[in-house]
Short mmCIF file of C-alpha atoms in Angstrom, two decimals:
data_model
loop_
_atom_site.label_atom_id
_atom_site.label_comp_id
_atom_site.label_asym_id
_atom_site.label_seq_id
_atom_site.Cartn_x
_atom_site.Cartn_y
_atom_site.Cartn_z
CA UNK A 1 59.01 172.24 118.76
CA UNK A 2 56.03 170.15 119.44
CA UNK A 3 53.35 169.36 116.19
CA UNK A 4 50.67 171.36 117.91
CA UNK A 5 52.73 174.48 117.54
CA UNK A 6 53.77 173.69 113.42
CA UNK A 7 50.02 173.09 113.25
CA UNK A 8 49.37 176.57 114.89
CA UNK A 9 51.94 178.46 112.48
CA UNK A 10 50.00 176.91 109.21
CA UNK A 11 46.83 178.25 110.56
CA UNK A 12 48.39 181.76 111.35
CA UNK A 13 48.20 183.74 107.57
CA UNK A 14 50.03 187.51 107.99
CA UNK A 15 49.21 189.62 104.81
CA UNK A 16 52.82 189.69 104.09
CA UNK A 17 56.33 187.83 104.79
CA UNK A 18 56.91 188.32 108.72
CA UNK A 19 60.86 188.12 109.56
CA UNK A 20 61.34 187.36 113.16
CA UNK A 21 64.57 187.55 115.28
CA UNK A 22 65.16 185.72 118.24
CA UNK A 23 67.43 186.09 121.02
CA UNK A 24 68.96 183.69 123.89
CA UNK A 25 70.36 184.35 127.20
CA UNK A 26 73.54 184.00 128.46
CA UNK A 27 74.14 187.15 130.58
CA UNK A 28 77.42 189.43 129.06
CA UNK A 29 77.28 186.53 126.49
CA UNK A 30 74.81 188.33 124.59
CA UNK A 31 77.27 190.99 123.60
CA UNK A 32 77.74 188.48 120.32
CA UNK A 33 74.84 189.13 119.54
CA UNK A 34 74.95 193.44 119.23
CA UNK A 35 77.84 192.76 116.88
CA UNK A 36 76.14 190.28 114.64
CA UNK A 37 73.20 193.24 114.49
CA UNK A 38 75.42 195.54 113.45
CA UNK A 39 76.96 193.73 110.81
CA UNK A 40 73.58 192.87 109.50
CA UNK A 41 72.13 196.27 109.52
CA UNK A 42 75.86 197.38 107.46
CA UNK A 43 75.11 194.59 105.01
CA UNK A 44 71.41 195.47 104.65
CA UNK A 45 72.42 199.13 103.88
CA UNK A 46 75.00 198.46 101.51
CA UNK A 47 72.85 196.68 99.30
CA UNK A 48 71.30 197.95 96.28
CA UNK A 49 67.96 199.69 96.73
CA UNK A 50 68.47 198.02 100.40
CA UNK A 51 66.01 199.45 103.05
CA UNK A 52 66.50 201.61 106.07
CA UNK A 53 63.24 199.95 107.60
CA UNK A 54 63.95 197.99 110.22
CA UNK A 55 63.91 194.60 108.92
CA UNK A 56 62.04 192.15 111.73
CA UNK A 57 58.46 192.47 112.20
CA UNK A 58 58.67 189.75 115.41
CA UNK A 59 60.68 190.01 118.38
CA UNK A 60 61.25 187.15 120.96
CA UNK A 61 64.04 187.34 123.56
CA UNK A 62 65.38 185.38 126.44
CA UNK A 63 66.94 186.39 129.50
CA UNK A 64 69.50 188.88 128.53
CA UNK A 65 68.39 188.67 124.63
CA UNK A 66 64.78 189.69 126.13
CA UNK A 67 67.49 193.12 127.11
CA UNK A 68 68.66 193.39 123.75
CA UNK A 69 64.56 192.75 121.88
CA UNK A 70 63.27 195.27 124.45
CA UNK A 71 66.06 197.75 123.34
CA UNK A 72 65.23 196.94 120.03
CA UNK A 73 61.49 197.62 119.78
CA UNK A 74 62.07 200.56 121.84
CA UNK A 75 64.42 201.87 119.12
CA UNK A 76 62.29 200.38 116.13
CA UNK A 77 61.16 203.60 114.23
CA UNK A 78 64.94 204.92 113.91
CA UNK A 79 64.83 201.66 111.43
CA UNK A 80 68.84 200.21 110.72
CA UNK A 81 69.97 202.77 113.29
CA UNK A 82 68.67 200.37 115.62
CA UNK A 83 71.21 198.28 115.75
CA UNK A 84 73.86 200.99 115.82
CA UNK A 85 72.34 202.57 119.08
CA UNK A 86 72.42 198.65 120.74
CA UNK A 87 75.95 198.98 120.50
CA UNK A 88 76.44 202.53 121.54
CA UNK A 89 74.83 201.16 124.45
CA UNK A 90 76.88 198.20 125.05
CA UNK A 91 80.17 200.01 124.48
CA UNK A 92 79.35 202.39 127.85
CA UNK A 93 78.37 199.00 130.02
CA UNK A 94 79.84 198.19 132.93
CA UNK A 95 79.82 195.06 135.51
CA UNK A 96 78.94 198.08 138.23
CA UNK A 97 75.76 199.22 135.80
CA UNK A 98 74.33 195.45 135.96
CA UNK A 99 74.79 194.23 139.58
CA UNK A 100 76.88 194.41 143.02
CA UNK A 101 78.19 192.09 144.84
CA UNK A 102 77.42 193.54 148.89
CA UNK A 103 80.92 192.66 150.32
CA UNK A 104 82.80 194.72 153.31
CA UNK A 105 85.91 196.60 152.28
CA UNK A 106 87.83 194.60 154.42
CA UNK A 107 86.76 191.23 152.85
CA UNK A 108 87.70 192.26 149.35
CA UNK A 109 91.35 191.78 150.11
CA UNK A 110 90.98 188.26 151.57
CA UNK A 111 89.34 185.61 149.39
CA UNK A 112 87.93 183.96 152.01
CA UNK A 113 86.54 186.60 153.65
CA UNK A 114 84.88 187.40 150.50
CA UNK A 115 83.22 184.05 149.73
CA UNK A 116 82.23 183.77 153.26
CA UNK A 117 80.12 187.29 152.22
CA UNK A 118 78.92 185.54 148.64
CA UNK A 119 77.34 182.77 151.14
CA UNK A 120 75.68 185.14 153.91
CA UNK A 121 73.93 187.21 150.64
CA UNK A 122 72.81 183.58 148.61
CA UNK A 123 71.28 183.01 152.75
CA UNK A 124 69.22 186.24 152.71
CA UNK A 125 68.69 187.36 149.86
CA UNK A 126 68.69 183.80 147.78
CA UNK A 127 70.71 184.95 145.07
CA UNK A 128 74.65 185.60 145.55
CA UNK A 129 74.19 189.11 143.31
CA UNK A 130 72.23 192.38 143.77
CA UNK A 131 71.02 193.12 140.08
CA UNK A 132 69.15 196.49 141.73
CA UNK A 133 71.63 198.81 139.24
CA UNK A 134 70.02 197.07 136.50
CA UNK A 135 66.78 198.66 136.93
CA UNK A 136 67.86 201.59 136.87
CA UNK A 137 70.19 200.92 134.00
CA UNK A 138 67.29 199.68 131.75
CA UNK A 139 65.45 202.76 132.97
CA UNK A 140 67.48 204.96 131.65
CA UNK A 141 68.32 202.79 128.85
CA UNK A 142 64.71 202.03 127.14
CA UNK A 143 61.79 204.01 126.67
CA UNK A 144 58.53 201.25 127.18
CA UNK A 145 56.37 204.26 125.31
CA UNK A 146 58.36 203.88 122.03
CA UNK A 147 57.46 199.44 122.41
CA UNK A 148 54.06 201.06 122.25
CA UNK A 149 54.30 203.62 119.72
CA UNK A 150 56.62 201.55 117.71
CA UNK A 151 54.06 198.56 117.37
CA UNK A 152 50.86 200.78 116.90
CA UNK A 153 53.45 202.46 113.43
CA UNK A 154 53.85 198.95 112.29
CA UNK A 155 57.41 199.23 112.93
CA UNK A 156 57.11 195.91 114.54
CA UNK A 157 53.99 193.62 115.10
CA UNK A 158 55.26 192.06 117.91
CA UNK A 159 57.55 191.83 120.76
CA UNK A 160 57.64 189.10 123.57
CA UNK A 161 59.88 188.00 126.48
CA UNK A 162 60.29 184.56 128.12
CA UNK A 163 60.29 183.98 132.13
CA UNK A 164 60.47 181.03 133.90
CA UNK A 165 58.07 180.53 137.09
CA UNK A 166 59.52 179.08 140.45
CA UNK A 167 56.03 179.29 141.90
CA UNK A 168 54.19 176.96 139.25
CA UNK A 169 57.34 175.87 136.94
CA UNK A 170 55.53 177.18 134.12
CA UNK A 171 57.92 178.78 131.60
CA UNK A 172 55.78 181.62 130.05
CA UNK A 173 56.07 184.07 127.35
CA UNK A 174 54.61 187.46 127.78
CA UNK A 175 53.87 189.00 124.74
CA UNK A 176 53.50 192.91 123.76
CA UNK A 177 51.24 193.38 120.78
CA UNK A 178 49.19 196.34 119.44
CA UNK A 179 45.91 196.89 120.74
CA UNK A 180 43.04 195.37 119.09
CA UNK A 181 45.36 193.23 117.39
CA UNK A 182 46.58 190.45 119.32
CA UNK A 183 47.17 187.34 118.58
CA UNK A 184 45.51 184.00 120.02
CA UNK A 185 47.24 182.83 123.27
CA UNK A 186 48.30 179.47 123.78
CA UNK A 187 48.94 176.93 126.24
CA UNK A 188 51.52 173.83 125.68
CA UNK A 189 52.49 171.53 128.53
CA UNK A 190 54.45 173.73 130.87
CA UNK A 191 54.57 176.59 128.43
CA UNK A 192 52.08 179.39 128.10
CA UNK A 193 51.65 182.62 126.75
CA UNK A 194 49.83 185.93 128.06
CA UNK A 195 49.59 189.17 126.55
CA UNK A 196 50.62 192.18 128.59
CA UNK A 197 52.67 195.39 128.14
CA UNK A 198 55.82 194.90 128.57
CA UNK A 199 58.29 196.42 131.44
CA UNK A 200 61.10 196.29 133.33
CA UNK A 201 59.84 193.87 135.70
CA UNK A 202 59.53 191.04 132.29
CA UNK A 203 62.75 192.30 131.14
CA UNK A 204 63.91 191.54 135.42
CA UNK A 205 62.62 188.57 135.75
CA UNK A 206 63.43 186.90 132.69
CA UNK A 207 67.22 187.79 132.92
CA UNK A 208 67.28 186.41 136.61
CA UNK A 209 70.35 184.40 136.13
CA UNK A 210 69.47 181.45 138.77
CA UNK A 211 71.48 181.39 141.85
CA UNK A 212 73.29 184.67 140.31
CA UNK A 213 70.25 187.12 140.24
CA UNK A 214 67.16 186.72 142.44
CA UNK A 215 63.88 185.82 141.59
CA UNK A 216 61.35 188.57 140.21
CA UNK A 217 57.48 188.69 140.76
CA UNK A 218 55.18 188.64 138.29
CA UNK A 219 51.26 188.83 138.11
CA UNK A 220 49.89 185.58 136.18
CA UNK A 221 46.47 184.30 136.23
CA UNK A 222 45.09 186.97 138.90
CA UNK A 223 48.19 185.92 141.12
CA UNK A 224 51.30 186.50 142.19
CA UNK A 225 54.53 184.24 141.07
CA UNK A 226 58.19 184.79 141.57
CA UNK A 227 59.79 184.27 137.86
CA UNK A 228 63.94 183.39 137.33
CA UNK A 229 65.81 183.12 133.60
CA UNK A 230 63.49 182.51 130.73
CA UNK A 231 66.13 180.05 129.69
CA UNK A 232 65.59 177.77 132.35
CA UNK A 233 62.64 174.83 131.15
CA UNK A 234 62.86 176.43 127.54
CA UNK A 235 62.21 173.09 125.58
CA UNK A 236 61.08 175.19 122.49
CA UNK A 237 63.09 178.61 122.17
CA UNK A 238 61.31 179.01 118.24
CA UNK A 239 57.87 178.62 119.84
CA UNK A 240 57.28 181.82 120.38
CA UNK A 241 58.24 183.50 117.23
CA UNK A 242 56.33 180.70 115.43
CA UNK A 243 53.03 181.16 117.16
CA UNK A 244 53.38 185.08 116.54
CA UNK A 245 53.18 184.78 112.64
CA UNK A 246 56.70 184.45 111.87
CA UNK A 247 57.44 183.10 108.23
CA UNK A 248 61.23 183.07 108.53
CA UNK A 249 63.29 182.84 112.06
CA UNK A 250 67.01 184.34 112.70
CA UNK A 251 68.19 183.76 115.79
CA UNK A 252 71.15 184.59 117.43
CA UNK A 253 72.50 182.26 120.40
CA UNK A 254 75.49 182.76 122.31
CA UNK A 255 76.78 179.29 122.62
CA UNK A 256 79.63 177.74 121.62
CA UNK A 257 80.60 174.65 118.94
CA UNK A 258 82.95 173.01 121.44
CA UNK A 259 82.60 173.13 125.95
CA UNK A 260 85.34 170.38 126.16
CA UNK A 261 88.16 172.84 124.29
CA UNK A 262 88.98 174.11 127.68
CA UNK A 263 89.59 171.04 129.26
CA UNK A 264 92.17 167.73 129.65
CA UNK A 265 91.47 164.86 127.23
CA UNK A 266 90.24 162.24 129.18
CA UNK A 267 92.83 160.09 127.80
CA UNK A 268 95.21 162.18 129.24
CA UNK A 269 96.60 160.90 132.91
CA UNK A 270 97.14 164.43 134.17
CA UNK A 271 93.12 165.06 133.51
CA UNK A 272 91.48 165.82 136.83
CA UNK A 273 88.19 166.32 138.39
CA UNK A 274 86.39 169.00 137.23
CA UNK A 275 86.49 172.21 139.72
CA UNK A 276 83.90 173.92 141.08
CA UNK A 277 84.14 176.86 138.52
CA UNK A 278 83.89 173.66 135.70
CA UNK A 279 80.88 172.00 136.90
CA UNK A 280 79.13 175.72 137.14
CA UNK A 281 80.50 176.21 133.53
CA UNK A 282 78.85 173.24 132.18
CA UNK A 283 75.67 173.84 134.59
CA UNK A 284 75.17 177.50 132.99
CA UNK A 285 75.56 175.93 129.36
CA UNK A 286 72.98 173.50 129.97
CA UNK A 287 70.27 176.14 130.84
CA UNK A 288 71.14 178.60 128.28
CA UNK A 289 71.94 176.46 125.36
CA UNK A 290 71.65 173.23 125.13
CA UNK A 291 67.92 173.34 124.01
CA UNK A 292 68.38 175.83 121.04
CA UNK A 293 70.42 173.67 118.07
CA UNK A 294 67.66 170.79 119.23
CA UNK A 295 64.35 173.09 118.65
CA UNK A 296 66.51 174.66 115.03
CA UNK A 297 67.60 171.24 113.28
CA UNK A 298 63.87 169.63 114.58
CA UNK A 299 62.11 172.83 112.68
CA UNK A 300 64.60 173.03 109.56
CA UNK A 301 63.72 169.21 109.20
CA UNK A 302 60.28 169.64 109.47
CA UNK A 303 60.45 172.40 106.52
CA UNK A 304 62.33 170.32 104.29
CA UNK A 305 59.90 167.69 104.40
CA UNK A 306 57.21 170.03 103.80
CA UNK A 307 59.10 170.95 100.56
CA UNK A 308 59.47 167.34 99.35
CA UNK A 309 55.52 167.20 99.72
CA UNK A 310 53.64 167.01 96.06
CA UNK A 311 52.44 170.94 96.37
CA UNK A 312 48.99 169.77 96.08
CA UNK A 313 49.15 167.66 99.28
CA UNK A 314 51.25 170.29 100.91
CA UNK A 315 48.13 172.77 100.05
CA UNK A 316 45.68 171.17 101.96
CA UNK A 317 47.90 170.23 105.32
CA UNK A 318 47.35 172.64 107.95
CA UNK A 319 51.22 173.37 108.42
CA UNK A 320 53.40 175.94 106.93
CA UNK A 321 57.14 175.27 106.14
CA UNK A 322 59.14 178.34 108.36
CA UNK A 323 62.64 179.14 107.50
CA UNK A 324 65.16 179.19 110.09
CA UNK A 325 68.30 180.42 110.00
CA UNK A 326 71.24 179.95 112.95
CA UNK A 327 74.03 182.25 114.39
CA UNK A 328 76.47 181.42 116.72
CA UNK A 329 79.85 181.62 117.93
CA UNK A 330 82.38 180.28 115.95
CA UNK A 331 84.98 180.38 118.79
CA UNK A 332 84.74 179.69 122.39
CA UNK A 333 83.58 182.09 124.28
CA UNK A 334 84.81 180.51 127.58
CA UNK A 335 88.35 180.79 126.08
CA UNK A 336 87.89 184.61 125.32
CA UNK A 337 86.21 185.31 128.94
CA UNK A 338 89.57 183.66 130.30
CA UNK A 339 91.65 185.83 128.64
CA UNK A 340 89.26 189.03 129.82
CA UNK A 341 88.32 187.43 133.28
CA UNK A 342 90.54 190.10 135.28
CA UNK A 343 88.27 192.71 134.21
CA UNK A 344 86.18 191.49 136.36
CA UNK A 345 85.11 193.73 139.47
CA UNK A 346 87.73 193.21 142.38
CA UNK A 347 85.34 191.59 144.75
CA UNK A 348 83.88 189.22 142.61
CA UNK A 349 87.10 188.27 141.29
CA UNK A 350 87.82 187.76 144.92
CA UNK A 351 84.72 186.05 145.82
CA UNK A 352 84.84 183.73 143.10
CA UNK A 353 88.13 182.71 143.63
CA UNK A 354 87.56 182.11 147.20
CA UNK A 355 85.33 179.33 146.34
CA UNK A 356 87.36 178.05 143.50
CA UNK A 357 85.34 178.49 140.84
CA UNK A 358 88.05 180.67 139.00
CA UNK A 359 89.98 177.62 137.66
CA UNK A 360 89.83 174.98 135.28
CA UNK A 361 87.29 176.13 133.25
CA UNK A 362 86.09 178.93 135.46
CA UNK A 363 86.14 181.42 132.27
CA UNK A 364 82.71 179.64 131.45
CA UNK A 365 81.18 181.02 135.05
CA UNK A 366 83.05 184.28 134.38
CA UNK A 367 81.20 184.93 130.84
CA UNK A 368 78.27 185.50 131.98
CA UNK A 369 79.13 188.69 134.45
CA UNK A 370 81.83 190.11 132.16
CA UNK A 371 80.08 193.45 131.44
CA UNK A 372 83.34 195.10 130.66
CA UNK A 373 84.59 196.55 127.58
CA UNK A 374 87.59 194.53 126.77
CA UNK A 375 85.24 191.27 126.72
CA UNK A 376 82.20 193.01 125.59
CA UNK A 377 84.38 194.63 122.31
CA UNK A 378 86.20 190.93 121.82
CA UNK A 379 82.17 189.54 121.46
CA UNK A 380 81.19 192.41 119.47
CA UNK A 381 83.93 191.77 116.87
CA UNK A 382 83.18 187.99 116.96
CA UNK A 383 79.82 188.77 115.99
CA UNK A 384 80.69 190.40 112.93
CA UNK A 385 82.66 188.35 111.79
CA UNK A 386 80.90 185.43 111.76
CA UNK A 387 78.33 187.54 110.44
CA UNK A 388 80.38 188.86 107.49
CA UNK A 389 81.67 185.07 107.09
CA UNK A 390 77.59 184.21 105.90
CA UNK A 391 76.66 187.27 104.23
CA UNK A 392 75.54 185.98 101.51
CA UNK A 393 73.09 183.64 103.14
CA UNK A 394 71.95 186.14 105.33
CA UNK A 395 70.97 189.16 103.08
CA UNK A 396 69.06 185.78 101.07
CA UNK A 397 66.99 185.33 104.39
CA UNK A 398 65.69 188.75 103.26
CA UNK A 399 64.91 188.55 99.69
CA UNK A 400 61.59 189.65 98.94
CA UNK A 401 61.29 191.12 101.76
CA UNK A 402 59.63 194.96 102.25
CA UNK A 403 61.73 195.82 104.91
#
C-alpha cells in the first residue's frame, strides 16, 4: 500500500460508513471463502434488530474472488440471501463446469500418454487447460443487468475486478460504478484503474490461472491486450477498495498459516528434493498469496498510528485511518486437497501424475482445480468455522453500520 494511495483514501469523504469486502484468487480455493459468507450473513441475521441489507457497499475481487464479487453484486438486492445463493451455486460445481483438459480416450488410461497431451495443448493453445465451460457457466450463473441495476438501487456503490496484462505488465483494476457517479481513476507504478461495465470477459481474464488457463483480451487505452490472473504483480490487493471510498476492509484470502506442514524437516536425512508437483505448489502460493498479509499488517499499522496522532494534528493530515480486518484459513488447505485430490477428473489425475506433479506436496497444485463437492463442502465448512471462531470481532466490524 503505497502513501499516495492512504493520501487518496483521506481525500475520498462518502456521506456515510462504506464497508468493503475483498476477495483473492486461488482457483477452487475460493470455496473458503462462500462458507465464511454464509456464516457472516447467519451471524448478521441473528442479531438483534440486525439487517437483511446487504452489508458491503464496495466490492473488489481477484481472480476467482473477482467470480465470487461478480456473483455477489449480481445478487445484491436479494440483501443476506446473497450469500446463501453463492453457495447454492458452489454446491452444484463441478471440475467439468470450469474447464477440460482435451486428451484422447486412449491416453487417459496411460499417464504418459496423457502428459504427452497436457504438453501438445500448453504448445498450441499456451495454456495446458480449456476454461471454454466457464463461460458458459458464468453465463448462466450471473446476470451483468442486476451489477447494473443493483448499483444504480444503491445496493452497492461499487464493484471492481483485477487483471493482470501480458501485453504491457500493467496489473489493472476495472471498476463498475453507477453512471454519473464514478469515482476518480488512478494510476500507480504498474497499477491502474479504468472504469468500464463489467463482463464475462473481466471476470475471464482475471481468473486466467497462468500456465493453467489461457490468456484473455481486453480493450485498454483504445487497444487491445491479452490479460492472465489478477493475482499475478498484485503488490497492493487493498488498493482498490481503498481508492473506491472504503472506510473499513474485510477480506477473505484463501491462504494458508503454514506451506512447509506438508513437507520433511530439513533436519531430517530422509528430506528430499522437492518434486515437480512441490515447486508448482509453492510457485501458485507465491502469486496468489504471498502479497496479501504484507499490504494488511502495512495498512493496520498505518491506522494505528493515525490513532496515536493528537486528534487535532490528525484533523488537518490528508489521510484517513481504514479498518481492516483478515480471514483466512486456519488449516492447510494443501493437506485437505490431498485428502480430496482423487476427485479430481480422471484425465487430469492422469495427466498430472504423468508429469509427477501429484506427489510430495502435489495437493497444493491440486487445490486449485478441485471443483468437486467433497473438497468444495470440506472449504465451505472451514470457512465457517473460522468464521464462527471470530464472531464477535466480526459483527464489531459492523457496528454502526446501516446495513
Amino acid at each position: 500500500m503505497s502513501l499516495g494511495t492512504v493520501i487518496h483514501a483521506g481525500l475520498v469523504r462518502p456521506s456515510r460508513p462504506v464497508h468493503a469486502l475483498v476477495l483473492m484468487g486461488g482457483g477452487a480455493r475460493t470455496a473458503y471463502q462462500v462458507g465464511v459468507l454464509q456464516a457472516l450473513g447467519s451471524m448478521i441475521r441473528l442479531q438483534p434488530g440486525g439487517s437483511a441489507r446487504f452489508p458491503f457497499q464496495v466490492l473488489v475481487g481477484t481472480s476467482a474472488g473477482a467470480l465470487n464479487v461478480a456473483y455477489l453484486a449480481s445478487t445484491a438486492m436479494r440483501g443476506l440471501d446473497s450469500f446463501e445463493l453463492l453457495a447454492q451455486f458452489w454446491s452444484r460445481l463441478q471440475s467439468k463446469d470450469v474447464y477440460e483438459l482435451d486428451v484422447a480416450l486412449w491416453a487417459q488410461f496411460n499417464r504418459w500418454l496423457a502428459a504427452l497431451s497436457l504438453w501438445r495443448n500448453s504448445r498450441r493453445h499456451g495454456a495446458i487447460l480449456n476454461n471454454m465451460p466457464l463461460v458458459d457457466t458464468l453465463h448462466r450463473a450471473i446476470t451483468l443487468d442486476n451489477i447494473e441495476a443493483a448499483l444504480n438501487e444503491k445496493a452497492i456503490d461499487a464493484v471492481a475486478v483485477t487483471a493482470s496484462s501480458y501485453t504491457s505488465g500493467v496489473h489493472w483494476t476495472f471498476c463498475h460504478t453507477p453512471r454519473g457517479r464514478g469515482h476518480e481513476m488512478w494510476s500507480r507504478p504498474g497499477r491502474r484503474a479504468d472504469f468500464q461495465p463489467l463482463n464475462i470477459e473481466h471476470l475471464m481474464a482475471s481468473s486466467a490461472i497462468p500456465f493453467l488457463f489461457p490468456a484473455t483480451p481486453l480493450w485498454v487505452d483504445g487497444r487491445r491486450e491479452f490479460f492472465g490472473d489478477g493475482s499475478m504483480r498484485q503488490v497492493s490487493p487493498l488498493s482498490p477498495a481503498m481508492h473506491l471510498g472504503a472506510h473499513k476492509i474485510m477480506v477473505v484470502g484463501v491462504g494458508q498459516p503454514q506451506r512447509s506442514g506438508l513437507i520433511a524437516s530439513a533436519d531430517d536425512a530422509s528430506a528430499r528434493a522437492p518434486t515437480l508437483g512441490g515447486i508448482a505448489g509453492h510457485a501458485m502460493a507465491s502469486v496468489f498469496h504471498d502479497t496479501l498479509q504484507a499490504d494488511v499488517e502495512q495498512a493496520q499499522r498505518v491506522t494505528k498510528t493515525l490513532q496515536q496522532l493528537p486528534r487535532e494534528v490528525a484533523g488537518v493530515l490528508p489521510y484517513r485511518s481504514v479498518e481492516v480486518v483478515s480471514v483466512q484459513p486456519t488449516q492447510s488447505l494443501d493437506a485437505v486437497a490431498q485428502a480430496y485430490s482423487h476427485e479430481l477428473p480422471r484425465s487430469v489425475r492422469r495427466a498430472l501424475g504423468g508429469l509427477n506433479a501429484m506427489k510430495g506436496g502435489g495437493g497444493a497444485l491440486a487445490s486449485y482445480l478441485l471443483f468437486e463437492p467433497g473438497f468444495v463442502q470440506a472449504l465451505v465448512k472451514l470457512g465457517q468455522q473460522d468464521a464462527y471462531a471470530r464472531k464477535a470481532e466480526l459483527l464489531a466490524f459492523f457496528e454502526g453500520s446501516a446495513a
